[in-house]
Tab-separated table of C-alpha atoms in Angstrom:
chain	number	residue	atom	x	y	z
A	339	MET	CA	0.000	0.000	0.000
A	340	LEU	CA	1.471	3.337	-1.028
A	341	LYS	CA	1.979	5.866	1.713
A	342	LEU	CA	1.010	9.079	-0.060
A	343	PRO	CA	1.889	12.610	0.997
A	344	GLU	CA	-1.020	14.888	1.806
A	345	VAL	CA	0.368	17.515	-0.544
A	346	LEU	CA	2.815	17.429	-3.419
A	347	PRO	CA	6.534	17.853	-2.677
A	348	ASP	CA	8.245	20.998	-3.922
A	349	CYS	CA	9.309	21.492	-7.511
A	350	PHE	CA	13.017	22.025	-8.138
A	351	TYR	CA	13.910	24.443	-10.926
A	352	GLN	CA	17.477	23.985	-12.155
A	353	ASN	CA	17.204	26.891	-14.585
A	354	GLN	CA	15.166	30.018	-15.067
A	355	PRO	CA	12.180	29.656	-17.437
A	356	THR	CA	12.932	30.511	-21.051
A	357	LEU	CA	10.973	32.352	-23.701
A	358	ILE	CA	10.224	30.216	-26.761
A	359	SER	CA	9.769	32.357	-29.862
A	360	PRO	CA	8.532	31.179	-33.263
A	361	SER	CA	11.332	29.445	-35.174
A	362	SER	CA	10.856	31.621	-38.277
A	363	PRO	CA	9.528	35.159	-38.880
A	364	THR	CA	5.812	35.706	-38.202
A	365	PRO	CA	3.421	38.579	-39.000
A	366	LYS	CA	3.905	41.615	-36.774
A	367	HIS	CA	0.622	43.424	-36.246
A	368	SER	CA	-2.162	44.163	-33.778
A	369	LEU	CA	-4.790	41.437	-33.816
A	370	TYR	CA	-8.395	42.515	-33.296
A	371	LEU	CA	-10.283	40.527	-30.646
A	372	SER	CA	-14.022	40.005	-31.066
A	373	ASN	CA	-16.560	40.958	-28.411
A	374	LEU	CA	-16.783	37.258	-27.525
A	375	ASP	CA	-13.016	37.252	-26.842
A	376	ASP	CA	-12.961	40.573	-25.017
A	377	GLN	CA	-15.243	39.734	-22.088
A	378	LYS	CA	-14.140	40.326	-18.509
A	379	PHE	CA	-15.592	36.893	-17.746
A	380	LEU	CA	-12.806	35.363	-19.894
A	381	ARG	CA	-9.860	37.262	-18.458
A	382	PHE	CA	-8.079	34.213	-17.135
A	383	SER	CA	-5.981	31.328	-18.431
A	384	ILE	CA	-7.324	27.842	-19.134
A	385	LYS	CA	-4.985	25.614	-17.137
A	386	TYR	CA	-4.601	21.962	-18.101
A	387	LEU	CA	-2.662	19.270	-16.253
A	388	TYR	CA	-1.419	16.147	-18.068
A	389	LEU	CA	0.295	13.157	-16.477
A	390	PHE	CA	2.402	11.016	-18.841
A	391	LYS	CA	4.046	7.687	-18.017
A	392	LYS	CA	7.193	8.563	-19.971
A	393	SER	CA	8.808	11.955	-20.320
A	394	ILE	CA	9.774	13.726	-23.532
A	395	SER	CA	13.047	15.603	-23.780
A	396	SER	CA	12.528	19.267	-22.931
A	397	ASP	CA	14.793	20.221	-25.822
A	398	VAL	CA	12.530	18.294	-28.196
A	399	LEU	CA	9.403	19.935	-26.753
A	400	LYS	CA	10.918	23.416	-26.939
A	401	TYR	CA	12.017	22.899	-30.532
A	402	SER	CA	8.585	21.628	-31.645
A	403	LEU	CA	6.911	24.446	-29.698
A	404	SER	CA	9.002	27.017	-31.575
A	405	LYS	CA	7.944	25.373	-34.840
A	406	VAL	CA	4.203	25.265	-34.047
A	407	LEU	CA	4.242	28.867	-32.811
A	408	VAL	CA	4.980	29.914	-36.392
A	409	HIS	CA	1.384	28.886	-37.147
A	410	TYR	CA	-0.046	29.934	-33.762
A	411	TYR	CA	1.937	33.154	-33.512
A	412	PRO	CA	-0.628	35.135	-31.440
A	413	LEU	CA	0.241	32.820	-28.525
A	414	ALA	CA	3.794	34.194	-28.752
A	415	GLY	CA	2.541	37.801	-28.583
A	416	ARG	CA	1.218	39.894	-25.721
A	417	LEU	CA	-2.222	41.158	-24.762
A	418	ARG	CA	-2.695	44.881	-24.425
A	419	ALA	CA	-5.495	47.413	-24.094
A	420	SER	CA	-6.133	49.480	-27.215
A	421	THR	CA	-5.747	53.243	-27.147
A	422	GLY	CA	-9.478	53.783	-27.737
A	423	VAL	CA	-11.921	55.081	-25.150
A	424	ASP	CA	-13.285	51.599	-24.435
A	425	GLN	CA	-9.796	50.111	-23.761
A	426	LYS	CA	-10.709	47.079	-25.846
A	427	LEU	CA	-8.195	44.234	-25.678
A	428	GLU	CA	-6.059	43.276	-28.657
A	429	ILE	CA	-3.030	41.065	-29.212
A	430	ASP	CA	0.308	42.638	-30.038
A	431	CYS	CA	1.706	39.924	-32.331
A	432	ASN	CA	5.350	40.701	-31.603
A	433	GLY	CA	6.841	37.196	-31.446
A	434	GLU	CA	8.156	37.806	-27.938
A	435	GLY	CA	7.570	34.180	-27.041
A	436	ALA	CA	5.811	31.712	-24.753
A	437	VAL	CA	7.131	30.905	-21.271
A	438	PHE	CA	8.609	27.411	-20.873
A	439	ALA	CA	9.620	26.224	-17.392
A	440	GLU	CA	11.354	22.957	-16.484
A	441	ALA	CA	11.261	21.347	-13.055
A	442	PHE	CA	11.742	18.088	-11.157
A	443	MET	CA	9.475	16.627	-8.481
A	444	ASP	CA	10.306	13.701	-6.226
A	445	ILE	CA	7.168	11.685	-6.881
A	446	THR	CA	6.177	8.863	-9.246
A	447	ALA	CA	3.421	8.834	-11.869
A	448	GLU	CA	1.670	6.087	-9.885
A	449	GLU	CA	1.696	8.187	-6.727
A	450	PHE	CA	0.343	11.221	-8.545
A	451	LEU	CA	-2.353	9.094	-10.197
A	452	GLU	CA	-3.612	8.239	-6.719
A	453	LEU	CA	-3.425	11.894	-5.708
A	454	SER	CA	-5.266	12.938	-8.879
A	455	LYS	CA	-8.472	11.853	-7.144
A	456	LYS	CA	-7.886	14.573	-4.578
A	457	PRO	CA	-7.409	18.093	-6.006
A	458	ASN	CA	-5.652	20.476	-3.629
A	459	ARG	CA	-3.800	23.757	-3.587
A	460	SER	CA	-0.378	22.116	-3.816
A	461	TRP	CA	-1.017	21.285	-7.481
A	462	ARG	CA	-0.497	24.956	-8.260
A	463	LYS	CA	3.270	24.504	-7.881
A	464	LEU	CA	3.111	22.408	-11.089
A	465	MET	CA	2.236	25.573	-13.045
A	466	TYR	CA	4.943	28.230	-13.161
A	467	LYS	CA	3.607	31.500	-11.774
A	468	VAL	CA	4.605	34.496	-13.852
A	469	GLU	CA	5.167	37.502	-11.609
A	470	ALA	CA	3.024	40.192	-13.203
A	471	GLN	CA	1.324	43.394	-12.132
A	472	SER	CA	-1.826	42.649	-14.108
A	473	PHE	CA	-3.557	40.034	-16.218
A	474	LEU	CA	-2.297	41.786	-19.357
A	475	ASP	CA	1.343	41.266	-18.360
A	476	ILE	CA	1.086	37.466	-18.350
A	477	PRO	CA	2.114	35.877	-21.679
A	478	PRO	CA	-0.801	34.156	-23.458
A	479	LEU	CA	0.961	30.769	-23.248
A	480	VAL	CA	2.840	29.416	-20.232
A	481	VAL	CA	4.111	25.823	-20.078
A	482	GLN	CA	5.709	23.895	-17.231
A	483	VAL	CA	7.154	20.412	-17.741
A	484	THR	CA	7.874	18.608	-14.470
A	485	ASN	CA	9.944	15.440	-14.674
A	486	LEU	CA	9.159	12.747	-12.106
A	487	ARG	CA	11.290	10.295	-10.173
A	488	CYS	CA	9.980	7.347	-12.211
A	489	GLY	CA	10.829	8.844	-15.599
A	490	GLY	CA	7.330	10.174	-16.202
A	491	MET	CA	6.321	13.803	-16.559
A	492	ILE	CA	3.558	16.235	-15.744
A	493	MET	CA	2.866	18.899	-18.329
A	494	CYS	CA	0.813	21.932	-17.356
A	495	THR	CA	-0.274	24.571	-19.837
A	496	ALA	CA	-1.918	27.942	-19.235
A	497	ILE	CA	-3.563	29.383	-22.360
A	498	ASN	CA	-5.220	32.786	-22.220
A	499	HIS	CA	-9.000	32.425	-22.687
A	500	CYS	CA	-9.236	35.765	-24.510
A	501	VAL	CA	-7.122	34.246	-27.299
A	502	CYS	CA	-9.122	31.057	-27.809
A	503	ASP	CA	-11.723	28.693	-26.354
A	504	GLY	CA	-11.547	25.012	-25.409
A	505	ILE	CA	-11.744	23.909	-29.036
A	506	GLY	CA	-8.839	26.218	-29.834
A	507	THR	CA	-6.713	24.944	-26.940
A	508	SER	CA	-7.248	21.350	-28.074
A	509	GLN	CA	-6.459	22.307	-31.676
A	510	PHE	CA	-3.183	23.950	-30.601
A	511	LEU	CA	-2.078	21.145	-28.262
A	512	HIS	CA	-2.702	18.487	-30.905
A	513	ALA	CA	-0.795	20.578	-33.458
A	514	TRP	CA	2.134	20.844	-31.018
A	515	ALA	CA	2.028	17.090	-30.393
A	516	GLN	CA	2.020	16.342	-34.125
A	517	MET	CA	4.902	18.766	-34.664
A	518	THR	CA	6.808	16.829	-31.981
A	519	ILE	CA	6.211	13.392	-33.537
A	520	LYS	CA	5.980	14.165	-37.266
A	521	PRO	CA	7.449	17.634	-37.864
A	522	ASP	CA	7.345	17.289	-41.656
A	523	LEU	CA	3.601	16.650	-41.897
A	524	ASP	CA	1.190	19.478	-42.657
A	525	LEU	CA	-1.002	20.508	-39.736
A	526	PRO	CA	-4.406	18.787	-39.836
A	527	ILE	CA	-6.145	22.131	-39.219
A	528	VAL	CA	-4.658	25.457	-40.287
A	529	PRO	CA	-5.508	28.177	-37.740
A	530	LEU	CA	-7.459	31.215	-38.960
A	531	HIS	CA	-6.587	34.156	-36.739
A	532	THR	CA	-8.727	36.977	-38.131
A	533	ARG	CA	-11.789	37.665	-35.959
A	534	HIS	CA	-13.744	39.952	-38.289
A	535	VAL	CA	-16.430	37.335	-38.952
A	536	LEU	CA	-17.673	38.162	-35.437
A	537	LYS	CA	-17.510	41.946	-35.626
A	538	PRO	CA	-20.562	43.793	-34.257
A	539	ARG	CA	-22.966	45.458	-36.660
A	540	ASP	CA	-23.091	49.201	-37.174
A	541	PRO	CA	-25.500	50.341	-35.973
A	542	ALA	CA	-25.929	47.725	-33.269
A	543	GLU	CA	-29.165	45.698	-33.316
A	544	VAL	CA	-29.892	44.195	-29.894
A	545	ALA	CA	-33.082	42.392	-30.864
A	546	PHE	CA	-33.465	39.963	-27.938
A	547	PRO	CA	-33.434	40.004	-24.160
A	548	HIS	CA	-30.179	38.409	-23.062
A	549	PRO	CA	-30.572	36.871	-19.586
A	550	GLU	CA	-26.946	35.677	-19.723
A	551	TYR	CA	-25.891	39.261	-19.065
A	552	VAL	CA	-26.668	42.102	-16.711
A	553	ARG	CA	-25.582	45.728	-16.497
A	554	ASN	CA	-23.296	46.714	-13.653
A	555	ALA	CA	-25.834	46.878	-10.824
A	556	PRO	CA	-26.771	43.419	-9.475
A	557	ARG	CA	-30.321	42.376	-10.284
A	558	GLU	CA	-33.002	42.175	-7.650
A	559	ASN	CA	-34.870	39.141	-6.393
A	560	GLY	CA	-37.873	40.638	-4.642
A	561	HIS	CA	-36.663	43.425	-2.379
A	562	THR	CA	-33.195	42.086	-1.662
A	563	ASN	CA	-30.106	41.911	-3.811
A	564	ILE	CA	-28.841	38.346	-3.497
A	565	ASP	CA	-25.538	37.179	-4.921
A	566	ILE	CA	-24.815	33.461	-4.605
A	567	ASN	CA	-21.540	33.927	-6.449
A	568	HIS	CA	-20.284	36.352	-3.807
A	569	PHE	CA	-21.447	34.000	-1.050
A	570	LEU	CA	-19.620	31.039	-2.584
A	571	GLN	CA	-16.391	33.017	-2.975
A	572	SER	CA	-16.497	33.893	0.727
A	573	GLN	CA	-16.812	30.283	1.940
A	574	PRO	CA	-14.269	27.536	2.629
A	575	LEU	CA	-14.643	25.433	-0.518
A	576	VAL	CA	-14.283	21.691	-1.042
A	577	PRO	CA	-13.755	20.282	-4.548
A	578	THR	CA	-16.039	17.429	-5.507
A	579	SER	CA	-15.189	14.999	-8.288
A	580	LEU	CA	-17.820	12.512	-9.422
A	581	THR	CA	-17.566	10.180	-12.405
A	582	PHE	CA	-20.716	9.327	-14.360
A	583	THR	CA	-20.521	6.293	-16.633
A	584	ALA	CA	-22.728	5.714	-19.673
A	585	SER	CA	-25.097	3.599	-17.534
A	586	HIS	CA	-25.394	6.384	-14.947
A	587	ILE	CA	-26.249	8.896	-17.661
A	588	LEU	CA	-28.818	6.520	-19.151
A	589	SER	CA	-30.375	6.236	-15.690
A	590	LEU	CA	-30.608	10.039	-15.508
A	591	LYS	CA	-32.316	10.197	-18.902
A	592	ARG	CA	-34.922	7.708	-17.670
A	593	GLN	CA	-35.832	10.118	-14.866
A	594	CYS	CA	-37.530	12.396	-17.426
A	595	VAL	CA	-41.313	12.043	-17.097
A	596	PRO	CA	-42.834	12.286	-19.634
A	597	SER	CA	-40.048	10.679	-21.678
A	598	LEU	CA	-37.837	13.171	-23.491
A	599	LYS	CA	-35.084	12.493	-26.024
A	600	CYS	CA	-31.992	14.310	-24.805
A	601	THR	CA	-28.203	14.284	-24.982
A	602	ALA	CA	-25.850	13.161	-22.225
A	603	PHE	CA	-24.851	16.791	-21.675
A	604	GLU	CA	-28.461	17.985	-21.333
A	605	ALA	CA	-29.284	15.278	-18.789
A	606	LEU	CA	-26.115	15.676	-16.727
A	607	ALA	CA	-26.158	19.495	-16.823
A	608	SER	CA	-29.770	19.586	-15.649
A	609	HIS	CA	-29.074	17.056	-12.906
A	610	THR	CA	-25.961	18.904	-11.676
A	611	TRP	CA	-27.794	22.253	-11.645
A	612	ARG	CA	-30.727	20.791	-9.728
A	613	SER	CA	-28.439	19.045	-7.194
A	614	TRP	CA	-26.414	22.239	-6.685
A	615	VAL	CA	-29.537	24.334	-6.051
A	616	ARG	CA	-30.991	21.711	-3.686
A	617	ALA	CA	-27.750	21.506	-1.712
A	618	LEU	CA	-27.586	25.296	-1.261
A	619	ASP	CA	-31.122	25.218	0.213
A	620	LEU	CA	-32.238	28.444	-1.470
A	621	SER	CA	-35.556	30.193	-1.022
A	622	LEU	CA	-38.151	28.576	-3.308
A	623	SER	CA	-39.154	31.945	-4.776
A	624	LEU	CA	-35.695	32.872	-6.119
A	625	THR	CA	-34.847	32.725	-9.801
A	626	VAL	CA	-31.720	30.704	-10.582
A	627	LYS	CA	-29.779	30.340	-13.804
A	628	LEU	CA	-27.643	27.729	-15.487
A	629	LEU	CA	-25.009	29.191	-17.815
A	630	PHE	CA	-23.247	26.704	-20.079
A	631	SER	CA	-20.864	26.931	-23.009
A	632	VAL	CA	-22.266	26.255	-26.490
A	633	ASN	CA	-20.145	26.057	-29.636
A	634	VAL	CA	-21.792	28.321	-32.247
A	635	ARG	CA	-19.334	27.803	-35.108
A	636	LYS	CA	-21.960	25.939	-37.145
A	637	LYS	CA	-24.941	27.967	-35.921
A	638	LEU	CA	-23.971	31.197	-37.658
A	639	ILE	CA	-24.803	32.103	-41.251
A	640	PRO	CA	-22.425	31.634	-42.934
A	641	GLU	CA	-20.746	29.112	-40.648
A	642	ILE	CA	-17.495	30.149	-38.982
A	643	PRO	CA	-14.662	28.654	-41.085
A	644	GLN	CA	-12.816	25.565	-39.856
A	645	GLY	CA	-9.710	26.477	-37.905
A	646	TYR	CA	-11.166	29.778	-36.624
A	647	TYR	CA	-8.821	30.588	-33.763
A	648	GLY	CA	-10.868	32.726	-31.441
A	649	ASN	CA	-13.706	32.182	-29.010
A	650	GLY	CA	-16.481	30.528	-31.000
A	651	PHE	CA	-18.735	29.755	-28.066
A	652	VAL	CA	-21.410	31.676	-26.208
A	653	LEU	CA	-23.204	31.027	-22.938
A	654	GLY	CA	-26.582	29.348	-23.139
A	655	CYS	CA	-28.881	30.382	-20.298
A	656	ALA	CA	-31.586	28.279	-18.667
A	657	GLN	CA	-33.525	29.978	-15.886
A	658	THR	CA	-36.393	29.094	-13.585
A	659	CYS	CA	-37.558	29.582	-10.019
A	660	VAL	CA	-36.058	27.314	-7.380
A	661	LYS	CA	-39.405	25.708	-6.555
A	662	ASP	CA	-40.039	24.543	-10.121
A	663	LEU	CA	-36.518	23.174	-10.462
A	664	VAL	CA	-36.277	21.218	-7.216
A	665	THR	CA	-39.850	19.901	-6.987
A	666	SER	CA	-40.112	18.714	-10.600
A	667	ASN	CA	-38.431	15.665	-12.065
A	668	MET	CA	-35.584	15.759	-14.593
A	669	TYR	CA	-37.923	16.724	-17.442
A	670	HIS	CA	-38.250	20.360	-16.351
A	671	GLY	CA	-34.521	21.126	-16.212
A	672	VAL	CA	-33.665	19.185	-19.368
A	673	LYS	CA	-36.378	21.031	-21.316
A	674	LEU	CA	-34.990	24.379	-20.137
A	675	VAL	CA	-31.481	23.433	-21.262
A	676	GLN	CA	-32.792	22.330	-24.654
A	677	GLN	CA	-34.755	25.557	-25.106
A	678	ALA	CA	-31.687	27.613	-24.171
A	679	LYS	CA	-29.614	25.757	-26.780
A	680	SER	CA	-32.235	26.058	-29.520
A	681	SER	CA	-32.554	29.828	-28.949
A	682	LEU	CA	-28.940	30.346	-30.056
A	683	THR	CA	-29.680	31.166	-33.689
A	684	ASP	CA	-27.583	33.367	-35.951
A	685	ASP	CA	-29.823	36.351	-35.159
A	686	TYR	CA	-29.564	35.730	-31.412
A	687	VAL	CA	-25.768	35.393	-31.406
A	688	ARG	CA	-25.354	38.520	-33.580
A	689	SER	CA	-27.607	40.398	-31.155
A	690	MET	CA	-25.425	39.194	-28.269
A	691	ILE	CA	-22.260	40.378	-30.000
A	692	ASP	CA	-23.852	43.792	-30.526
A	693	LEU	CA	-24.932	43.921	-26.872
A	694	LEU	CA	-21.336	43.356	-25.763
A	695	GLU	CA	-20.316	46.643	-27.397
A	696	ASP	CA	-21.729	48.134	-24.188
A	697	LYS	CA	-18.852	47.671	-21.745
A	698	SER	CA	-21.169	48.089	-18.745
A	699	VAL	CA	-22.664	44.694	-19.623
A	700	LYS	CA	-21.225	41.705	-17.791
A	701	THR	CA	-21.998	38.010	-17.383
A	702	ASP	CA	-24.731	37.509	-14.770
A	703	LEU	CA	-23.059	35.267	-12.222
A	704	SER	CA	-25.103	36.425	-9.237
A	705	MET	CA	-27.541	33.486	-9.167
A	706	SER	CA	-25.885	31.158	-11.646
A	707	LEU	CA	-24.140	27.835	-11.859
A	708	VAL	CA	-21.649	27.921	-14.751
A	709	ILE	CA	-20.790	24.683	-16.583
A	710	SER	CA	-17.919	24.380	-19.045
A	711	GLN	CA	-17.570	21.198	-21.070
A	712	TRP	CA	-14.016	19.881	-21.491
A	713	SER	CA	-15.176	16.426	-22.526
A	714	ARG	CA	-15.663	15.643	-26.231
A	715	LEU	CA	-12.795	17.963	-27.221
A	716	GLY	CA	-10.190	15.217	-27.614
A	717	LEU	CA	-8.081	16.696	-24.811
A	718	GLU	CA	-7.482	13.266	-23.270
A	719	ASP	CA	-6.036	11.896	-26.561
A	720	LEU	CA	-2.933	14.099	-26.577
A	721	ASP	CA	0.211	12.121	-27.497
A	722	PHE	CA	3.694	13.625	-27.794
A	723	GLY	CA	5.215	10.308	-28.829
A	724	GLU	CA	5.292	8.246	-25.641
A	725	GLY	CA	1.602	7.442	-25.346
A	726	LYS	CA	-1.601	9.140	-24.253
A	727	PRO	CA	-1.893	10.640	-20.752
A	728	LEU	CA	-2.660	8.630	-17.638
A	729	HIS	CA	-4.619	11.630	-16.350
A	730	MET	CA	-5.987	14.861	-17.784
A	731	GLY	CA	-7.779	17.592	-15.867
A	732	PRO	CA	-7.575	21.127	-14.480
A	733	VAL	CA	-4.758	22.371	-12.257
A	734	THR	CA	-7.256	23.503	-9.615
A	735	SER	CA	-10.942	23.295	-8.786
A	736	ASP	CA	-13.290	26.282	-8.702
A	737	ILE	CA	-16.937	27.247	-8.204
A	738	TYR	CA	-17.340	26.950	-11.973
A	739	CYS	CA	-18.322	23.400	-12.847
A	740	LEU	CA	-16.268	21.381	-15.340
A	741	PHE	CA	-17.417	18.339	-17.307
A	742	LEU	CA	-14.131	16.498	-17.770
A	743	PRO	CA	-13.103	13.584	-19.981
A	744	VAL	CA	-12.300	10.244	-18.368
A	745	VAL	CA	-9.104	8.677	-19.706
A	746	GLY	CA	-9.950	5.288	-21.205
A	747	ASP	CA	-13.744	5.754	-21.220
A	748	PHE	CA	-15.009	8.099	-23.933
A	749	GLU	CA	-18.654	7.847	-22.807
A	750	ALA	CA	-17.959	8.713	-19.163
A	751	VAL	CA	-17.895	12.255	-17.758
A	752	ARG	CA	-16.220	13.471	-14.568
A	753	VAL	CA	-18.075	16.342	-12.922
A	754	GLN	CA	-15.800	18.612	-10.883
A	755	VAL	CA	-16.897	21.683	-8.957
A	756	SER	CA	-16.022	23.286	-5.643
A	757	VAL	CA	-18.854	23.808	-3.175
A	758	PRO	CA	-18.980	25.221	0.363
A	759	GLU	CA	-17.715	22.719	2.918
A	760	SER	CA	-21.042	23.024	4.737
A	761	VAL	CA	-23.038	21.653	1.769
A	762	HIS	CA	-20.493	19.218	0.320
A	763	ASP	CA	-22.131	16.055	1.672
A	764	LYS	CA	-25.609	17.185	0.613
A	765	PHE	CA	-24.423	17.984	-2.897
A	766	GLU	CA	-22.839	14.568	-3.359
A	767	TYR	CA	-25.935	12.908	-1.897
A	768	TYR	CA	-28.239	14.672	-4.355
A	769	MET	CA	-25.901	13.926	-7.257
A	770	LYS	CA	-26.144	10.196	-6.462
A	771	ASP	CA	-29.690	10.128	-5.087
A	772	CYS	CA	-31.791	9.570	-8.211
A	773	LEU	CA	-29.548	6.901	-9.716
A	774	GLY	CA	-31.131	4.147	-7.619
A	775	LYS	CA	-29.595	0.752	-8.327
A	776	GLU	CA	-27.352	2.347	-10.948
A	777	ALA	CA	-25.447	3.967	-8.080
A	778	ASN	CA	-23.802	0.595	-7.397
A	779	GLY	CA	-20.208	1.011	-8.464
A	780	TYR	CA	-20.699	4.781	-8.546
A	781	HIS	CA	-17.364	6.536	-8.381
A	782	VAL	CA	-17.007	9.451	-5.960
A	783	GLU	CA	-13.451	10.650	-5.568
A	784	GLU	CA	-11.976	11.362	-2.181
A	785	ASN	CA	-11.867	15.121	-1.844
A	786	GLY	CA	-9.256	17.551	-0.672
A	787	PHE	CA	-9.290	21.299	-0.222
A	788	CYS	CA	-8.557	23.652	-3.072
């Protein structure tokens, strides 16, 4: 039986991180960011953690990174605020380079695989922290490769969300992996960096109400301003990690009465939202929202071209009062999710882009659970030449819910979200409650603090 440390040992850095610039000249210009890119809600980096059984030479990885950055040159640039009144973000494509850090940690891949069931703050040492005065000063791409005692490695990447979405991160990582293994092959998808297909109209035409957003003042529920998001941020949080197999998801779908044809995402998103609201024990009269990412590349007219390398997703919004959500069966929530998805037409998305010209508009997080889907993006299939990862997931857990891939089981989904310590047990109970006999063999990870 392995005796595991409660937290990860320290990383040892033999050298200072280096800047990896594109290996050949790249365009030097300011890159316009669309209103979907330039949202305050997206001003953070998407941080992935990969565990590999065998390491790849850092020199090989740095060389292939310099080669792939020729095609993905905005990731080697720097974000900056434009000189206009609205201070809109843009990318200075200057080829300055991505940060690449190398480290060693006295732990084995097997030991970390056991610890991967228990997210905690110590994982953050696996991602090099760039000392910066502001978000804009952090390079769009930061990589840390940590070699392990057993000959394995952990690779962590931080990719700025204003530059691309989950589809874009997967596209880049697979391009880097291919450049590592087969540098002479053409890239399977050529990135398209121009964002003008998502420019707002002039004049703006906001033709729909957009419940995903709110202007600066928090909205009112009755006579009192209530902000669940603020409450959650103020609490000691515990990350939960629950794996749903195909049979579990089928069991959830069968909870819809009357019967309703739905996707795995629709069923699991509705169930997670309902369990979260029940666990928080909110007043039955409050209105709650579910915000979830929806790829709109094929919903626009004309469709966004393949390889588009910007944010091509918007937030779908399901909303209802607490009473209707928690006292109804699965049908009610699933139907709301489906209606939110079907409302995202070309006209609706164009109206949303126009709305975001108003910089006083922000994502309404006050009464919302946010779900981001990392499964079905191929993130778990990344292979730099020594095999696919033993584990793939986020560096840390947060109050935003992630639907994660499960290595070795394409149909399964791991639901990870941090909840207040005081409601942790209730949340897990409600997540498992309606599965009945299907809960046999149900996988709930041991949890640590994040």
